[in-house]
Every structure is written in C-alpha cells, then in structure tokens.
Amino acid sequence: MGGAVSAGEDNDELIDNLKEAQYIRTELVEQAFRAIDRADYYLEEFKDNAYKDLAWKHGNIHLSAPCIYSEVMEALDLQPGLSFLNLGSGTGYLSSMVGLILGPFGVNHGVELHSDVIEYAKQKLDFFIKTSDSFDKFEFCEPSFVIGNCLEISPDCTQYDRVYCGAGVQKEHEDYMKNLLKVGGILVMPLEEKLTKITRVGPSAWETKKILAVSFAPLIQPNHADSGKSRLVHLPPVAVRSLQDLARIAIRGTIKKIIHQETMSKNGNGLKNPPRFKRRRVRRRRMETIVFLDKEVFASRISNPSDDNNNSEDTEDERREEEETKPSELKPDPPVNFLREKVLSLPLPDPLKYYLLYYREK
C-alpha cells in the first residue's frame, strides 16, 4: 500500500495530481485517463478508495496504483492504429484506456489467467460502452480478452507493436517477452524490481531503459501436473472491419467534423472555447517516503524543499479563493453530447440511429 500523489475527490482531481507530479506528461495519456473513471472498475463497497494513488486487490481482481498506470501509458508511446497485447489484462481498465488512443483500426488483445476476472472485465467494458459520457468523444478499439497463462502463448502468434506485462517477469522469461514484439515495438514490464521499457530496434537489437523501482507479484508459472501437456494460448485473429462498421466510423467522423466546424464558427475560430478539461487547484503535499505492502507497487518521488516554505502561503491562498468563489458557486451544467444530439436529429430510421450510437443507454 502507499501513494506517490495526494488523493483526489474525483477522477479529474486524481488526474490533476498525477499531472502535477509529472506522472502524466502527454495530452493523449491525459485524455484517456480523464475519459475512464477509475471508480467504475471498483466493487461498490470499495469505491471510497478509488481516487487514492493506491493499488487495490480483492480476490483475483487487482488494480495497480494510478502512478504506475501513468508511467506505463507514457512509456508505451501509444499511437492510433498500433497493435497492443496486455499480459495479465485483469479488470480491463488499462486495456480500455489504451483502446481510446489506438482508435478504430488498432488491435487490442489481453490475456488473463482467471476466468472470473475476464467476466468482470467484460462487464466493466460493456458498462463503459453503454453509459460513459466520454465514449462518443473517441473512436474506440475494443479490447478482446482470452483466458490462459501468458507464458504459454502459441509460438505461431502474431507479433505486436506494444506489449505490457502486469506481473513481475523473471530474467529467464525476458527473451520470451521480447519475441512478442515487432521490430520497432515497445515492451514495458516489471523486470528485476524495475519497471523496464525495452524497444526492439532491430531483429536482434534492443534498447533498455529502467523507469521506476517497483515490486510486483511474480508471474504464475504454468502447471502441467494434471495432463503433463502445455495448454497453448491462442490469441484472437486480427479481424477485418465489416463494410457496415467502416460506414459507421466514417459517418460518425464526418458528424464530428461538422460539429467542430460549427463550434469554431460560433466561438470565433475557437478562441472562446471553454477549457477542454475541468481544472482544479492542486494542493501540494510533501512526500518523502512511500510504503507498499503485500508485494504491491513501490515508487518514490523526491520532495521539493520549497514546499515547506510555501505551505502556509498556499493554504491562505486556497482559503481566500474558496471565500471568493462561495457566493457565486453554481452547480455546473452536465456536459452535452453533441454527437448524440446530431445523430438523433438526422432524418434516418431509428434502428440506423441506434446503430450509429452503438445502442448506448445515454
């Protein structure tokens, strides 16, 4: 257990804190983190801890600390259209964030050892697609999950542009993991107590960078005691989009462009657009030591000596700011889903409208 950044009151404030601490550094990663509420991946009785920078485990269900996911997302250097393999895909939280960046023409596969966790991940994925206010802002690369031990992937499987392993990898399995990568691909995994980024720069050439000190539970070794045979994991084939699906992507893309043009026109070329994301004042807290228990993630940051000097000044500023905003504080209007409104206003049969909206409940 432990935390590298202060707890947030909601998902946006958690992301603000991760940005302040330089765990989130790029706009694409920030957008993905803000689009998916971390609390949605918690069981209801544990949601009070969702916005703390802590790992969470309940039975086979596990989420790494937000600071670790941030470092992983940044290290993967994700781009639209890439292929991604998540070894130990768990709840699907990371895979779904990756899918928002990969876009409709990417590949998003996960391997998970526990069947109950795969079922949990599918439920959370379905909930995100059907109910999230953020879904229509992206074209999503939906993850596909398969059950099995990630150390038993079929040798004839395709290689991937990006690979992440969410459990501690022993040195003896390093080459196995590397061979899952295409040339030019990036592998991120916990190796020898360090979160490690390995880039395949040639058929037999690699660049290695140590990112962060970590301590993950190790990969579970295959058990062949029952049958004496390996149970090969066959990853999903790379599917070709149907013409119907391609048409939906193209129509939604065209509508989004129209909405953007209308917004630019109304706001004078976008100069008066409201901020894209909610911004909150981040309270700086001194952090010198971070403690983790039960083989959870370890991370540390060096505190800023000037924080102590500014602490009382920051507190006074925050108090003054709260007093100034209290009288006029109003509850913000809920965000408008312009894409949904535009689709529903089109002179189309209802079944086609619902198809364009992925049969979403909101």
XYZ file of C-alpha atoms in Angstrom:
362
model
C 0.000 0.000 0.000
C 1.105 3.581 -0.462
C 0.735 6.635 -2.652
C 3.021 8.873 -4.666
C 0.457 11.682 -5.059
C -2.303 13.129 -2.917
C -5.774 11.612 -3.014
C -8.348 13.244 -5.258
C -12.010 13.907 -4.601
C -12.943 12.572 -8.039
C -11.315 11.184 -11.177
C -10.420 14.614 -12.590
C -8.688 15.689 -9.394
C -6.724 12.431 -9.307
C -5.516 13.168 -12.850
C -4.659 16.758 -11.866
C -2.463 15.380 -9.088
C -0.763 12.885 -11.415
C -0.017 15.721 -13.845
C 1.314 17.922 -11.057
C 3.700 15.133 -10.023
C 4.767 14.612 -13.671
C 3.473 11.050 -13.917
C 1.126 12.102 -16.737
C 3.083 14.167 -19.264
C 1.308 13.984 -22.629
C -2.124 15.097 -23.825
C -3.137 11.719 -25.288
C -2.498 9.949 -21.988
C -4.307 12.671 -20.053
C -7.361 12.402 -22.311
C -7.505 8.621 -21.859
C -7.239 8.848 -18.064
C -9.955 11.504 -17.842
C -12.294 9.589 -20.153
C -12.498 6.473 -17.974
C -13.494 6.843 -14.332
C -11.255 4.632 -12.196
C -14.063 4.169 -9.652
C -16.128 2.299 -12.253
C -13.630 -0.570 -12.008
C -14.017 -0.956 -8.239
C -16.586 -3.047 -6.445
C -19.213 -0.760 -4.937
C -18.128 -1.278 -1.319
C -14.523 -0.226 -2.092
C -15.149 2.880 -4.220
C -14.135 5.256 -1.422
C -10.514 4.385 -2.224
C -10.791 4.737 -5.999
C -9.153 8.192 -6.230
C -6.237 7.438 -3.938
C -2.910 6.600 -5.514
C -3.061 3.063 -4.186
C -3.156 -0.411 -5.631
C -6.327 -2.399 -4.908
C -6.838 -6.147 -4.705
C -9.917 -8.204 -3.881
C -9.698 -11.910 -4.556
C -8.362 -12.252 -8.094
C -9.370 -8.696 -9.022
C -6.451 -6.286 -8.995
C -5.722 -2.690 -9.997
C -2.241 -1.177 -9.880
C -1.716 2.279 -8.387
C -2.604 5.175 -10.740
C 1.012 6.434 -10.742
C 2.120 3.066 -12.149
C -0.525 3.025 -14.880
C 0.529 6.579 -15.757
C 4.164 5.580 -16.177
C 3.144 2.532 -18.224
C 0.908 4.542 -20.566
C 3.609 7.162 -21.112
C 6.326 4.560 -21.702
C 4.237 2.658 -24.290
C 4.234 5.746 -26.560
C 0.830 4.796 -27.991
C -0.390 5.983 -31.388
C -3.566 5.329 -33.407
C -3.572 2.122 -35.422
C -0.996 0.173 -33.385
C -1.434 -3.362 -32.046
C -1.333 -3.900 -28.268
C -1.039 -7.018 -26.109
C -1.801 -6.814 -22.372
C -0.410 -9.778 -20.420
C -2.410 -10.111 -17.226
C -5.186 -7.850 -18.509
C -7.156 -8.012 -15.239
C -10.149 -5.675 -14.984
C -9.568 -4.238 -18.461
C -9.051 -0.704 -17.087
C -5.669 -0.260 -18.773
C -6.785 -2.003 -21.976
C -9.776 0.333 -22.283
C -7.621 3.438 -21.837
C -5.224 2.109 -24.472
C -8.179 1.421 -26.794
C -9.180 5.096 -26.733
C -5.776 6.026 -28.183
C -5.446 3.137 -30.669
C -8.671 4.118 -32.415
C -10.868 2.005 -34.689
C -8.040 0.492 -36.737
C -5.850 -0.703 -33.882
C -5.593 -4.164 -32.300
C -6.256 -4.572 -28.570
C -5.772 -8.046 -27.052
C -5.491 -9.205 -23.451
C -4.518 -12.492 -21.794
C -5.825 -13.190 -18.286
C -5.286 -16.259 -16.117
C -8.555 -16.160 -14.145
C -11.940 -16.736 -15.795
C -13.815 -14.762 -13.113
C -11.620 -11.723 -13.798
C -12.289 -11.980 -17.540
C -16.023 -11.981 -16.813
C -15.568 -8.948 -14.555
C -13.576 -7.157 -17.289
C -16.263 -7.832 -19.889
C -18.942 -6.415 -17.576
C -16.902 -3.256 -16.984
C -16.210 -2.867 -20.704
C -19.914 -3.206 -21.510
C -20.759 -0.642 -18.813
C -18.245 1.844 -20.229
C -19.524 1.500 -23.803
C -23.193 1.781 -22.835
C -23.097 4.522 -20.201
C -19.936 6.624 -20.287
C -20.308 10.295 -21.189
C -16.823 10.130 -22.717
C -17.364 7.288 -25.168
C -18.653 9.408 -28.047
C -15.599 11.679 -27.934
C -13.459 8.811 -29.274
C -13.497 6.033 -31.833
C -12.718 3.035 -29.671
C -10.529 -0.018 -30.249
C -12.491 -2.514 -28.174
C -10.310 -4.957 -26.230
C -10.662 -8.721 -26.660
C -9.744 -10.944 -23.702
C -8.693 -14.613 -23.755
C -8.112 -16.940 -20.813
C -4.791 -18.630 -20.228
C -1.283 -18.331 -18.837
C 0.635 -15.617 -20.691
C 3.777 -17.783 -20.561
C 2.054 -20.311 -22.828
C 1.190 -18.176 -25.829
C 1.233 -20.163 -29.058
C 4.573 -19.724 -30.864
C 2.789 -19.042 -34.156
C 1.008 -15.955 -32.766
C 1.387 -12.597 -34.460
C 3.833 -10.064 -33.026
C 2.664 -6.752 -31.569
C 3.691 -3.095 -31.697
C 3.208 -2.663 -27.962
C 3.254 -5.204 -25.115
C 2.705 -4.729 -21.388
C 3.041 -7.350 -18.669
C 1.338 -6.582 -15.359
C 3.265 -9.093 -13.220
C 6.898 -9.500 -12.236
C 8.941 -11.130 -15.002
C 11.882 -13.327 -14.110
C 15.125 -12.929 -16.049
C 14.666 -16.361 -17.621
C 11.493 -15.154 -19.374
C 12.928 -11.886 -20.725
C 13.661 -13.290 -24.208
C 10.203 -14.889 -24.368
C 8.639 -11.464 -23.780
C 10.935 -9.756 -26.293
C 9.918 -12.190 -29.019
C 6.315 -10.995 -28.785
C 7.422 -7.641 -30.251
C 7.655 -6.442 -33.832
C 10.793 -4.575 -34.871
C 10.235 -1.002 -33.690
C 7.905 -2.214 -30.949
C 7.957 -1.350 -27.244
C 7.676 -3.756 -24.297
C 7.004 -2.474 -20.772
C 7.266 -4.908 -17.858
C 8.483 -5.239 -14.263
C 11.919 -6.878 -14.583
C 14.282 -7.390 -11.648
C 12.369 -4.954 -9.404
C 12.353 -2.195 -12.041
C 9.589 -1.111 -14.393
C 11.502 -1.533 -17.635
C 10.985 -0.224 -21.172
C 12.528 -2.333 -23.945
C 12.462 -1.140 -27.555
C 13.175 -3.585 -30.372
C 15.351 -1.527 -32.719
C 16.301 -4.445 -34.999
C 15.749 -8.206 -35.452
C 18.302 -8.879 -32.699
C 18.880 -5.389 -31.291
C 17.284 -3.888 -28.196
C 17.375 -0.690 -26.192
C 16.572 -0.960 -22.479
C 15.558 1.794 -20.075
C 14.769 1.452 -16.378
C 11.793 3.672 -15.477
C 10.837 3.181 -11.848
C 11.578 0.954 -8.860
C 8.641 -1.428 -8.417
C 7.676 -4.643 -6.689
C 5.035 -6.746 -8.445
C 3.821 -10.219 -7.589
C 5.667 -12.596 -9.950
C 4.147 -14.302 -12.970
C 2.477 -17.586 -12.121
C 4.380 -20.437 -13.693
C 2.469 -22.920 -15.896
C 1.252 -26.021 -14.075
C 1.187 -29.193 -16.182
C 0.697 -31.615 -13.293
C -2.787 -32.678 -14.434
C -2.149 -33.562 -18.054
C 1.587 -33.145 -18.410
C 0.938 -31.059 -21.521
C 1.179 -27.356 -22.223
C -2.113 -25.532 -22.745
C -1.267 -23.155 -25.549
C -2.986 -19.770 -25.534
C -4.288 -18.809 -28.967
C -4.708 -15.073 -29.340
C -7.647 -13.662 -31.305
C -7.128 -13.296 -35.065
C -6.681 -9.778 -36.382
C -10.220 -9.099 -37.612
C -11.058 -7.066 -40.706
C -13.743 -4.451 -40.163
C -17.049 -5.075 -41.917
C -18.268 -2.593 -44.522
C -21.149 -1.730 -42.204
C -18.745 -0.988 -39.368
C -16.481 1.102 -41.603
C -19.523 3.110 -42.695
C -20.431 3.809 -39.048
C -16.880 5.017 -38.316
C -16.904 7.269 -41.398
C -20.344 8.745 -40.646
C -19.503 9.440 -37.008
C -16.215 11.032 -38.090
C -17.992 13.285 -40.584
C -20.556 14.374 -37.989
C -17.797 15.188 -35.509
C -16.074 17.368 -38.123
C -19.337 19.221 -38.767
C -19.841 19.781 -35.028
C -16.259 21.037 -34.715
C -16.721 23.458 -37.625
C -19.993 24.754 -36.147
C -18.324 25.247 -32.761
C -15.376 27.078 -34.336
C -17.758 29.340 -36.225
C -19.823 30.189 -33.132
C -16.776 30.836 -30.954
C -14.724 32.909 -33.397
C -12.314 30.240 -34.671
C -12.282 28.527 -31.309
C -10.690 31.355 -29.357
C -13.590 31.458 -26.913
C -13.928 27.714 -26.412
C -14.266 26.636 -22.790
C -11.399 24.576 -21.354
C -11.457 21.003 -22.591
C -10.992 19.547 -19.154
C -12.023 20.604 -15.685
C -9.152 22.201 -13.827
C -8.806 22.298 -10.095
C -6.238 23.806 -7.794
C -3.880 21.059 -6.687
C -2.768 21.081 -3.075
C 0.923 20.316 -2.806
C 1.831 17.914 -0.065
C 5.284 16.934 0.967
C 6.048 13.279 0.235
C 9.332 11.734 1.339
C 8.635 8.050 1.817
C 6.159 5.716 0.180
C 5.471 2.317 1.749
C 3.952 -0.644 -0.074
C 2.809 -3.913 1.443
C 1.877 -7.365 0.160
C 4.088 -7.176 -2.950
C 2.307 -4.153 -4.301
C 3.957 -1.449 -6.326
C 6.771 0.649 -4.880
C 7.502 4.124 -6.161
C 9.136 7.228 -4.795
C 9.492 10.900 -5.577
C 11.916 13.425 -4.053
C 10.088 16.193 -2.263
C 10.603 19.831 -3.142
C 12.257 21.660 -0.216
C 10.443 24.845 -1.143
C 7.090 23.193 -0.484
C 7.507 23.646 3.271
C 8.130 27.381 2.840
C 5.108 27.797 0.608
C 2.779 25.550 2.592
C 1.191 28.214 4.794
C 1.072 30.633 1.880
C -0.716 28.031 -0.295
C -3.215 27.322 2.498
C -4.020 31.021 2.854
C -4.406 31.374 -0.942
C -6.739 28.393 -1.068
C -8.868 29.755 1.795
C -9.137 33.149 0.097
C -10.007 31.525 -3.215
C -12.760 29.439 -1.613
C -14.255 32.502 0.102
C -14.263 34.445 -3.164
C -15.994 31.678 -5.093
C -18.515 30.569 -2.472
C -21.232 33.227 -3.017
C -21.386 32.698 -6.755
C -20.723 28.970 -6.748
C -23.188 27.201 -9.005
C -23.552 23.573 -9.930
C -22.097 23.139 -13.444
C -24.416 22.063 -16.221
C -23.994 18.437 -17.291
C -21.897 18.046 -20.453
C -23.826 17.972 -23.710
C -23.283 15.027 -26.028
C -23.408 16.946 -29.314
C -22.731 13.842 -31.398
C -25.729 12.058 -29.921
C -27.976 15.093 -30.410
C -26.870 15.468 -34.020
C -27.415 11.775 -34.837
C -30.876 11.759 -33.236
C -31.841 14.806 -35.310
C -30.950 13.153 -38.630
C -33.796 12.030 -40.941
C -32.876 8.366 -40.548
C -34.757 5.249 -39.391
C -34.439 4.721 -35.642
C -32.555 1.390 -35.955
C -29.860 3.149 -38.004
C -29.608 5.989 -35.466
C -29.191 3.475 -32.658
C -26.526 1.618 -34.643
C -24.579 4.858 -35.147
C -24.784 5.405 -31.380
C -23.679 1.843 -30.520
C -27.080 1.282 -28.872
C -25.899 3.371 -25.959
C -28.193 3.999 -22.993
C -27.192 7.684 -22.654
